[in-house]
mmCIF file with all atom_site columns, C-alpha atoms in Angstrom:
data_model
loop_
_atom_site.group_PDB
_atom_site.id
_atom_site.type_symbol
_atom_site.label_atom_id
_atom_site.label_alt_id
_atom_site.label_comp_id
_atom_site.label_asym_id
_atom_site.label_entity_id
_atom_site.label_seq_id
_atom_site.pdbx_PDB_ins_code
_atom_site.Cartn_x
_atom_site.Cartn_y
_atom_site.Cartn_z
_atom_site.occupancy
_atom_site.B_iso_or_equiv
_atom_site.pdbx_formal_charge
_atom_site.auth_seq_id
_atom_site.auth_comp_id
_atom_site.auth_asym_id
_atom_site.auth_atom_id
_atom_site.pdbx_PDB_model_num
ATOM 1   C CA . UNK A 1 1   ? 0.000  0.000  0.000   1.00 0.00 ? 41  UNK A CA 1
ATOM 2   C CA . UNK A 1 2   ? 2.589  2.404  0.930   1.00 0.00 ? 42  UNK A CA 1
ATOM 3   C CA . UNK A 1 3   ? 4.448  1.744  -2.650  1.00 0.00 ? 43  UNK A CA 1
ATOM 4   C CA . UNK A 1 4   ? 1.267  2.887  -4.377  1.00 0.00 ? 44  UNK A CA 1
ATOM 5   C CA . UNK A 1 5   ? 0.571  5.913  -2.839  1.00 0.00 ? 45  UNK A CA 1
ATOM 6   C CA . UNK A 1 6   ? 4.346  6.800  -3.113  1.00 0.00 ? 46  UNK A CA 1
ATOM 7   C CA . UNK A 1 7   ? 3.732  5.920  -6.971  1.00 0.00 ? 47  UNK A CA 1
ATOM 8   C CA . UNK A 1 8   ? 0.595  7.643  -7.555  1.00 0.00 ? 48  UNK A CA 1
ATOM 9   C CA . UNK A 1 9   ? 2.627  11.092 -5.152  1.00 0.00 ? 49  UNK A CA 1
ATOM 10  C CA . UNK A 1 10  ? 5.029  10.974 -8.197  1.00 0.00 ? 50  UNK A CA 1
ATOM 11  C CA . UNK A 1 11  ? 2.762  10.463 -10.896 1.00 0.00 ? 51  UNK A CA 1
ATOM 12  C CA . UNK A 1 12  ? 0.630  13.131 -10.100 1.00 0.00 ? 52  UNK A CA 1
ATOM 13  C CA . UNK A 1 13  ? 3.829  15.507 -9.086  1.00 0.00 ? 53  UNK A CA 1
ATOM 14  C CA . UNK A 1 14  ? 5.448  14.755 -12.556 1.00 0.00 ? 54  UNK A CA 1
ATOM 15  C CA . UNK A 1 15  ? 1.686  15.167 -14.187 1.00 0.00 ? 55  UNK A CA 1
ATOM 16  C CA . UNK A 1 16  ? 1.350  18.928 -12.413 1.00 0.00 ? 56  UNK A CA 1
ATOM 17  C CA . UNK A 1 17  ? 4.756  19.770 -13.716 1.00 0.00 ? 57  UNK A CA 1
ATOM 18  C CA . UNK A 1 18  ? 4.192  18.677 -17.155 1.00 0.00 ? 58  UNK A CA 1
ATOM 19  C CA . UNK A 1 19  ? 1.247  20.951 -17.063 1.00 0.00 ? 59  UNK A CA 1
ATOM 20  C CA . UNK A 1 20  ? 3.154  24.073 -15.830 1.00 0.00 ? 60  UNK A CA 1
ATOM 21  C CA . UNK A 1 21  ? 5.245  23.600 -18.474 1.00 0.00 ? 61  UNK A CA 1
ATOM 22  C CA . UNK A 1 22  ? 2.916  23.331 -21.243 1.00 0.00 ? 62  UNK A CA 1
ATOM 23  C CA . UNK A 1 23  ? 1.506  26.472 -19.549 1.00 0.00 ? 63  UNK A CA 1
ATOM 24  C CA . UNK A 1 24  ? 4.908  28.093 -19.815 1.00 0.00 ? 64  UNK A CA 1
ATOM 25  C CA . UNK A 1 25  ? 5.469  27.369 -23.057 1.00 0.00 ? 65  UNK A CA 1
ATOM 26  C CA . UNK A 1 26  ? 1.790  28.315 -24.375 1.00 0.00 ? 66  UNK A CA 1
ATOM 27  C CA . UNK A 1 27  ? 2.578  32.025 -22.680 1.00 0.00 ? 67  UNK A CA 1
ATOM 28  C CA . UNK A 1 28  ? 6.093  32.100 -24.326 1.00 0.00 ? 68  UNK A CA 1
ATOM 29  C CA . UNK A 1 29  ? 4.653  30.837 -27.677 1.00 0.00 ? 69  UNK A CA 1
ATOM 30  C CA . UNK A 1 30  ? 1.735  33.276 -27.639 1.00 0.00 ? 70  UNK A CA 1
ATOM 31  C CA . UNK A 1 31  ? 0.957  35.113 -30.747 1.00 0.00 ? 71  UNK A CA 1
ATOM 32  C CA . UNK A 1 32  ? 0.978  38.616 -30.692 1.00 0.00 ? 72  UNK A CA 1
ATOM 33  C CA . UNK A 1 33  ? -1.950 40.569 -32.034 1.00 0.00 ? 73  UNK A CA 1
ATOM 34  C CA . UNK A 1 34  ? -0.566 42.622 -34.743 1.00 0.00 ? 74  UNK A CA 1
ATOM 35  C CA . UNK A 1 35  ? 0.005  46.243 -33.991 1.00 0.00 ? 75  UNK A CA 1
ATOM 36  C CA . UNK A 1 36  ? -2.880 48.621 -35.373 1.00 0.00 ? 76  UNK A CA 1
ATOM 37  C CA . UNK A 1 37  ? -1.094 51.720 -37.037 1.00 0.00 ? 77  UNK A CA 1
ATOM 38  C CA . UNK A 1 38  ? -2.469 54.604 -38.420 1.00 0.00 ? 78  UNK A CA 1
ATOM 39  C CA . UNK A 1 39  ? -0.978 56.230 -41.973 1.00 0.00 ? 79  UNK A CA 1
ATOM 40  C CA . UNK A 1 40  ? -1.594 59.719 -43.376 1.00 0.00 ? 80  UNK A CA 1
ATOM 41  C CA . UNK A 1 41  ? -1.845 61.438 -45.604 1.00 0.00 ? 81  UNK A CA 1
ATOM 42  C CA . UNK A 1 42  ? -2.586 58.666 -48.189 1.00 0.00 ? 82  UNK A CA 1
ATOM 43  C CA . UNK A 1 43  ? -1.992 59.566 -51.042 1.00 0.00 ? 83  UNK A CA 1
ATOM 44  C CA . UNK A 1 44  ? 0.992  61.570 -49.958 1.00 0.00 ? 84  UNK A CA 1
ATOM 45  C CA . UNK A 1 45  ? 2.619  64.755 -50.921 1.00 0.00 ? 85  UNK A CA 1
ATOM 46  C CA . UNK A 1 46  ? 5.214  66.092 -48.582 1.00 0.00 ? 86  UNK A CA 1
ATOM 47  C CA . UNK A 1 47  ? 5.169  63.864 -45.405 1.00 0.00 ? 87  UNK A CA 1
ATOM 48  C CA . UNK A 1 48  ? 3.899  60.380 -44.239 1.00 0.00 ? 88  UNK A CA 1
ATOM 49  C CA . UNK A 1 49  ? 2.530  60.242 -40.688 1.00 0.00 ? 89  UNK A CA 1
ATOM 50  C CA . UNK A 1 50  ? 2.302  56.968 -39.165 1.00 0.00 ? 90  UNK A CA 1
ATOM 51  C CA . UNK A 1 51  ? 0.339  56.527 -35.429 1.00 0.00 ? 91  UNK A CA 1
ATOM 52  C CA . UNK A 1 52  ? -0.026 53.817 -32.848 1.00 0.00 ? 92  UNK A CA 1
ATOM 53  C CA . UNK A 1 53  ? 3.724  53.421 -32.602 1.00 0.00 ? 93  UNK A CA 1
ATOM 54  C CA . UNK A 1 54  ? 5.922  52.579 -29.423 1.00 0.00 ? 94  UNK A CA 1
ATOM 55  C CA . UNK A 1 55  ? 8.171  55.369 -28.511 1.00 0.00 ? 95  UNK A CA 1
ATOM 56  C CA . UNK A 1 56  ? 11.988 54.205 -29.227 1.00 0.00 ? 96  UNK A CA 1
ATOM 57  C CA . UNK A 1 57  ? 15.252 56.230 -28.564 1.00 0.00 ? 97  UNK A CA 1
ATOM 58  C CA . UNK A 1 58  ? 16.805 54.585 -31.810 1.00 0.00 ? 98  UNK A CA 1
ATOM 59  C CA . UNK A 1 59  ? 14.600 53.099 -34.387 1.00 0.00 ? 99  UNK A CA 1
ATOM 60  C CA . UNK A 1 60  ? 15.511 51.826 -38.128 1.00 0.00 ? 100 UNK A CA 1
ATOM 61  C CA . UNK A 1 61  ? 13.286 53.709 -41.093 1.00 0.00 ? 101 UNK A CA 1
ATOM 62  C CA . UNK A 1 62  ? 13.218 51.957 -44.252 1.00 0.00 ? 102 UNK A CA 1
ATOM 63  C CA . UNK A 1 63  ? 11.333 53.171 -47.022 1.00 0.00 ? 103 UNK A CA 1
ATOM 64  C CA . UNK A 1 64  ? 10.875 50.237 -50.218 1.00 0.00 ? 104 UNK A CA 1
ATOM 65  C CA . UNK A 1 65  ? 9.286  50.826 -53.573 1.00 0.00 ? 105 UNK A CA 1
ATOM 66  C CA . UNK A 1 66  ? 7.253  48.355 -54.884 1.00 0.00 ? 106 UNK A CA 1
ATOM 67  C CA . UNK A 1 67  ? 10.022 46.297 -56.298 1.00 0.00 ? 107 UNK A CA 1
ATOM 68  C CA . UNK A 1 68  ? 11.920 46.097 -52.896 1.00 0.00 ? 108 UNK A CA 1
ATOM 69  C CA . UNK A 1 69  ? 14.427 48.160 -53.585 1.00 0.00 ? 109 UNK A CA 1
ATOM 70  C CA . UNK A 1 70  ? 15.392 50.614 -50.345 1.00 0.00 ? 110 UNK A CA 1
ATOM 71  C CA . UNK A 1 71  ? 14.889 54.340 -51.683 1.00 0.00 ? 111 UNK A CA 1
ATOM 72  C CA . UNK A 1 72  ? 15.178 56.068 -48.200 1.00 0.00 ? 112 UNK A CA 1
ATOM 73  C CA . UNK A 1 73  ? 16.752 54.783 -44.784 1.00 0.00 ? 113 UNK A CA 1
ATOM 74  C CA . UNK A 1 74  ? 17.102 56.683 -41.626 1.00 0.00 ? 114 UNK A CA 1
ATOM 75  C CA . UNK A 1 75  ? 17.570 56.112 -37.799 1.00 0.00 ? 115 UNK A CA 1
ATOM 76  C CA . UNK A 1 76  ? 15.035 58.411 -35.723 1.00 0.00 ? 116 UNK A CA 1
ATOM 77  C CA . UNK A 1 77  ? 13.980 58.232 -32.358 1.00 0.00 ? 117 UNK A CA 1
ATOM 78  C CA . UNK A 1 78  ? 10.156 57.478 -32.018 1.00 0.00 ? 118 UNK A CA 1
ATOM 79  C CA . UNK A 1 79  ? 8.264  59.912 -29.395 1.00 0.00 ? 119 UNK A CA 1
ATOM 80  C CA . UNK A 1 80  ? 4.695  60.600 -28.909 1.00 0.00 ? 120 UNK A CA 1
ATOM 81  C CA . UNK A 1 81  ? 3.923  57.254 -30.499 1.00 0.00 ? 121 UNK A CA 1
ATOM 82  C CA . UNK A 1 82  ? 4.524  58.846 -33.876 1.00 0.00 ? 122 UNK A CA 1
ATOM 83  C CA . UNK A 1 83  ? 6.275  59.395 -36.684 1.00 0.00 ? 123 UNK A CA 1
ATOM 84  C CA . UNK A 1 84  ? 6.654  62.013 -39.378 1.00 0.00 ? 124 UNK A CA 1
ATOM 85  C CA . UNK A 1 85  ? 8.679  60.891 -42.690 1.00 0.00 ? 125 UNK A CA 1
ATOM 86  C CA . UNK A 1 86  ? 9.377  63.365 -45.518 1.00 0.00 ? 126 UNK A CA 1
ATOM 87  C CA . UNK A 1 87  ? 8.653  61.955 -48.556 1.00 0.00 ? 127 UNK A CA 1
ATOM 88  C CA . UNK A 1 88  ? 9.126  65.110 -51.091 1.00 0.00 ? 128 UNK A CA 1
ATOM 89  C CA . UNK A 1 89  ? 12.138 63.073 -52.897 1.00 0.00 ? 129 UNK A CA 1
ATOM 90  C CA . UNK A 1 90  ? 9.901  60.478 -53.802 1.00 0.00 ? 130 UNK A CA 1
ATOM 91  C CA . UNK A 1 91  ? 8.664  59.751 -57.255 1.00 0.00 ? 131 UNK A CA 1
ATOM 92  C CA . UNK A 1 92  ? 5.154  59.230 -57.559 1.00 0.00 ? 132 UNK A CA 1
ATOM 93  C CA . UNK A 1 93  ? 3.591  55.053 -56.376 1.00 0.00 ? 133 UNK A CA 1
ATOM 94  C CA . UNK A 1 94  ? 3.897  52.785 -54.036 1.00 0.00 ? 134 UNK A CA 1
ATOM 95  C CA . UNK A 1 95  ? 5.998  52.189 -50.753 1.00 0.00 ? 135 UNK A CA 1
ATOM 96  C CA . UNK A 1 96  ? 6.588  50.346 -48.078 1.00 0.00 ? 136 UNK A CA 1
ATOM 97  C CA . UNK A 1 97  ? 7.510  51.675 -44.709 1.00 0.00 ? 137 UNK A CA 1
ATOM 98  C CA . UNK A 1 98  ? 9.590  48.846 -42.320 1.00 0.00 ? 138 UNK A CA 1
ATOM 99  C CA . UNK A 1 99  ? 10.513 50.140 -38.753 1.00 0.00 ? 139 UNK A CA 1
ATOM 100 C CA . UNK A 1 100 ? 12.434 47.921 -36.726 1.00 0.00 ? 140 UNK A CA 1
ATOM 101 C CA . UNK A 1 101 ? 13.552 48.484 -33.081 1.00 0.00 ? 141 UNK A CA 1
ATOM 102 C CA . UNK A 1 102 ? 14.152 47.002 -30.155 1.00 0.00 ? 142 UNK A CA 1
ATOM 103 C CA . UNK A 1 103 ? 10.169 47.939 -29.328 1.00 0.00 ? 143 UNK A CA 1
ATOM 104 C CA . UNK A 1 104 ? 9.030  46.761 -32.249 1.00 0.00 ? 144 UNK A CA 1
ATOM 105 C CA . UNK A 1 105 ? 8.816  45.395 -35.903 1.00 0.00 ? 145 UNK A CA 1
ATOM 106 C CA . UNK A 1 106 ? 5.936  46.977 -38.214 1.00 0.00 ? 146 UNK A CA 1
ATOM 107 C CA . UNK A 1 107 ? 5.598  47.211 -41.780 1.00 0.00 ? 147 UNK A CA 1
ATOM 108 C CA . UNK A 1 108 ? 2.931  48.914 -44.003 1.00 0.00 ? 148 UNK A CA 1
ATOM 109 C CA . UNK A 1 109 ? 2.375  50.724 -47.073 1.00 0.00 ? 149 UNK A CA 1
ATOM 110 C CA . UNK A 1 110 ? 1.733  54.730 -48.210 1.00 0.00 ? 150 UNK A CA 1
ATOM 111 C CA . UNK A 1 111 ? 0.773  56.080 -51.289 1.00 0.00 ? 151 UNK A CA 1
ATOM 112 C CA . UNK A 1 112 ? 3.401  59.301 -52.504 1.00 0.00 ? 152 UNK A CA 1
ATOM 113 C CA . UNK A 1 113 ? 1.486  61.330 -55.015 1.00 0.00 ? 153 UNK A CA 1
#
């Protein structure tokens, strides 16, 4: 009797920490809900504003055409959750906008006019 309690002590230890870890790894593993940001003007003339962002003291500005290729790339700080981007060099389509800090990783598209 005493050797199947001590069993069923273990089983049910190793069976709690089997399900702590699962836990663990289902909060480590958890998808992040993708960050809503907020671009204007679009079209664009002069400057592309982009809200919603998380402030950053050193953040990586990439600005693609539509083929990929990097036509502008700056490092800014991020404050007020926002960004302002001049865009006056830019010929007239389709970008894409990649910021990348420590913060944060966001991509999304403007219109220059």
């Amino acid at each position: 009797m005493k050797k199947l309690l001590i069993i069923t002590s273990i089983f049910i230890l190793g069976f709690q920490f089997a399900v702590a870890q699962a836990e663990h790894h289902i909060e480590k593993t958890a998808i992040q809900k993708p960050v809503k940001v907020k671009v204007f003007p679009n079209p664009a003339t002069n400057v592309v504003n982009i809200l919603g962002l998380q402030n950053s003291n050193r953040a990586e500005i990439q600005i693609s055409d539509a083929y990929g290729n990097t036509v502008l790339q700056h490092h800014w700080a991020i404050k007020n959750n926002a960004l302002n981007i001049p865009v006056t060099s830019l010929d007239s389509g389709i970008y894409i906008v990649t910021i990348r800090s420590k913060e944060q990783q966001i991509q999304t598209k403007f219109f220059k006019k």
